[in-house]
Amino acid sequence: MVTKTKTTNVKAVANQVKPVKASLSYKQTLRPGYTGDSVSELQAKLQSLGYYNLKIDGKYGPGTRAAVARFQAAKGLSADGIAGNNTFAAFSNTGFTLPPVNTDNDGPAVCTLEYAPVCGQKTVNCVTEPCDQPQPETFGNKCQLRTSGAKYLYDGKCDTTKPVDVDEDTLSDEEKKELIEKLEKEIERLENYIEEIEEKIERIEDSL
């Protein structure tokens, strides 16, 4: 009997799921469709505060969005279910520490060490009704983009102009390669722009 009890206890310990820490650190704006550790940490934090009672799976689905919306409403924010800068700031009295620009104790701020421009867009939490979102803007690097709470769109400076129509038959092989690369980036930019529009439509539909 003693041996059986020990075996049962060992199995019980082995079957325990390692808890996700409920401490939260800001990395980026989180929204439906996102997955990963950041979402798991958000779910754990919301669960510890009583706003989330589902499985912590790292998937930003309807349940997570509803929990975020409940937390936002309780804090007097626009309950859109998107965990942006204002939402994370609301955790300041519940164990969340607003992050400074990433720094190294032995040197200057990491975010200022490199200029590698990226295009991003910030999301505004509308208070009473759908509102226009800010235009995409260029950030010095991805670190600056993340700390600002903006969503990454694509590498390079923001470009809202239409691609130049050229006669590819007159281009050299090297110029054709450069054109292909430029057009691929343009496709990526447009895909992200379409995604932003779809999310805006979804927010408007949710407000109806």
XYZ file of C-alpha atoms in Angstrom:
208
model
C 0.000 0.000 0.000
C 2.814 2.392 0.823
C 4.484 1.788 -2.527
C 1.221 2.356 -4.374
C 0.638 5.640 -2.549
C 4.105 6.875 -3.436
C 3.567 5.974 -7.087
C 0.251 7.809 -7.134
C 1.836 10.891 -5.608
C 4.628 10.850 -8.186
C 2.102 10.643 -11.012
C 0.110 13.492 -9.535
C 3.187 15.683 -9.415
C 4.178 14.702 -12.956
C 0.728 15.618 -14.239
C 0.798 19.076 -12.737
C 0.930 21.848 -15.329
C 3.664 24.366 -14.784
C 1.883 27.606 -13.819
C 2.296 30.673 -15.972
C 3.592 33.619 -14.003
C 1.017 36.333 -13.472
C 3.569 39.125 -13.676
C 3.206 41.150 -16.847
C 5.651 43.129 -18.937
C 4.685 45.231 -21.948
C 6.084 44.158 -25.319
C 3.487 45.133 -27.913
C -0.204 45.752 -28.477
C -2.016 42.421 -28.271
C -5.188 41.736 -30.225
C -7.390 38.829 -31.405
C -5.449 36.359 -33.526
C -2.151 36.818 -31.683
C -0.490 33.829 -29.993
C 2.529 33.231 -27.788
C 3.989 33.805 -24.331
C 2.868 37.436 -24.197
C -0.746 36.333 -24.588
C -0.268 33.620 -21.939
C 1.097 36.204 -19.503
C -1.849 38.489 -20.234
C -4.308 35.640 -19.668
C -2.587 34.712 -16.398
C -2.728 38.293 -15.182
C -6.398 38.641 -16.061
C -7.076 35.292 -14.392
C -5.330 36.397 -11.194
C -7.564 39.488 -11.152
C -10.745 37.477 -11.710
C -11.494 38.577 -15.275
C -10.498 35.362 -17.080
C -11.571 31.826 -16.129
C -10.652 29.836 -19.229
C -7.562 27.801 -20.095
C -4.291 29.698 -20.380
C -3.372 28.608 -23.900
C -1.511 31.608 -25.323
C -4.218 32.181 -27.941
C -5.943 35.561 -28.154
C -9.422 34.299 -28.928
C -12.964 35.494 -28.096
C -12.593 34.520 -24.428
C -9.429 36.554 -23.994
C -10.914 39.490 -25.840
C -14.001 39.407 -23.607
C -11.808 39.287 -20.485
C -9.744 42.243 -21.687
C -12.952 44.154 -22.464
C -14.274 43.501 -18.945
C -11.017 44.726 -17.429
C -11.068 47.821 -19.656
C -14.653 48.620 -18.687
C -13.791 48.272 -14.995
C -10.916 50.719 -15.451
C -12.985 53.244 -17.393
C -11.354 52.493 -20.742
C -12.939 51.846 -24.115
C -13.918 48.175 -23.945
C -12.686 47.135 -27.395
C -10.932 43.971 -26.196
C -7.558 45.046 -27.618
C -4.726 45.193 -25.083
C -2.923 48.363 -26.100
C -0.809 50.935 -24.311
C -3.653 52.356 -22.199
C -4.818 48.908 -21.184
C -1.364 47.847 -20.038
C -0.993 51.120 -18.171
C -4.154 50.238 -16.242
C -2.275 47.288 -14.750
C 0.042 49.727 -12.930
C -1.846 49.238 -9.666
C -2.173 45.476 -10.087
C 1.422 44.351 -10.379
C 2.258 45.729 -13.814
C 5.291 47.963 -14.224
C 5.352 50.362 -17.143
C 8.508 49.578 -19.116
C 11.068 52.282 -19.784
C 12.893 52.321 -23.085
C 15.073 49.210 -23.024
C 18.392 50.067 -21.452
C 21.648 48.391 -20.654
C 23.160 49.137 -17.249
C 26.570 49.533 -18.837
C 25.588 51.663 -21.801
C 23.046 53.911 -23.479
C 19.488 52.957 -24.351
C 19.352 49.978 -26.697
C 16.648 51.632 -28.769
C 19.016 54.429 -29.801
C 21.967 52.292 -30.884
C 20.812 51.397 -34.378
C 18.904 53.109 -37.173
C 16.944 50.456 -39.016
C 13.673 52.176 -39.962
C 10.420 50.267 -39.812
C 6.869 51.321 -40.538
C 4.237 50.905 -37.842
C 0.841 52.143 -36.781
C -0.573 53.002 -33.379
C -4.106 52.038 -32.404
C -6.415 54.525 -30.714
C -8.970 53.169 -28.239
C -12.134 55.043 -29.218
C -14.092 56.217 -26.185
C -17.692 56.334 -27.408
C -17.777 55.465 -31.103
C -15.541 54.340 -33.982
C -12.920 56.922 -34.815
C -10.177 57.437 -37.354
C -6.916 55.661 -36.626
C -3.524 57.388 -36.910
C -1.652 57.136 -40.182
C 1.334 54.756 -40.323
C 4.569 56.327 -39.117
C 8.262 55.539 -39.419
C 10.194 54.428 -36.317
C 13.967 54.370 -35.956
C 13.978 50.625 -35.265
C 11.740 47.818 -34.044
C 12.647 48.499 -30.421
C 11.261 52.019 -30.653
C 8.186 50.674 -32.416
C 7.522 48.096 -29.673
C 7.991 50.523 -26.795
C 5.562 52.957 -28.437
C 2.841 50.305 -28.585
C 2.571 50.514 -32.370
C 1.881 47.519 -34.583
C 4.654 46.462 -36.963
C 3.719 46.787 -40.642
C 6.921 46.319 -42.643
C 10.635 47.116 -42.789
C 11.775 50.475 -44.122
C 10.268 53.944 -44.019
C 6.513 54.245 -44.427
C 5.601 54.652 -48.067
C 2.038 55.551 -49.013
C 2.811 56.248 -52.650
C 1.791 54.037 -55.535
C 4.619 51.908 -56.963
C 6.251 53.469 -60.002
C 5.128 51.860 -63.234
C 8.245 50.955 -65.207
C 8.978 49.064 -68.382
C 10.751 45.982 -67.049
C 12.030 45.124 -70.526
C 14.439 48.059 -70.318
C 15.883 47.016 -66.949
C 19.066 45.106 -66.311
C 18.961 41.847 -64.342
C 20.167 43.642 -61.214
C 17.514 46.342 -61.597
C 14.857 43.674 -62.093
C 15.918 42.005 -58.834
C 15.691 45.334 -57.034
C 12.255 45.949 -58.545
C 11.047 42.512 -57.459
C 12.234 43.183 -53.916
C 10.483 46.555 -53.900
C 7.234 45.082 -55.220
C 7.345 42.272 -52.643
C 7.654 44.877 -49.884
C 4.753 46.757 -51.433
C 2.645 43.580 -51.331
C 3.541 43.136 -47.655
C 2.611 46.754 -46.965
C -0.744 46.393 -48.700
C -1.514 43.111 -46.923
C -0.900 44.741 -43.551
C -2.983 47.737 -44.597
C -5.843 45.436 -45.591
C -5.557 43.712 -42.220
C -5.846 47.076 -40.467
C -8.960 47.927 -42.506
C -10.541 44.547 -41.692
C -9.882 45.090 -37.987
C -11.429 48.548 -38.201
C -14.520 47.085 -39.889
C -14.714 44.473 -37.128
C -14.552 47.154 -34.431
C -17.321 49.133 -36.149
C -19.491 46.009 -36.508
C -18.978 45.194 -32.812
C -20.236 48.665 -31.910
C -23.513 48.217 -33.810
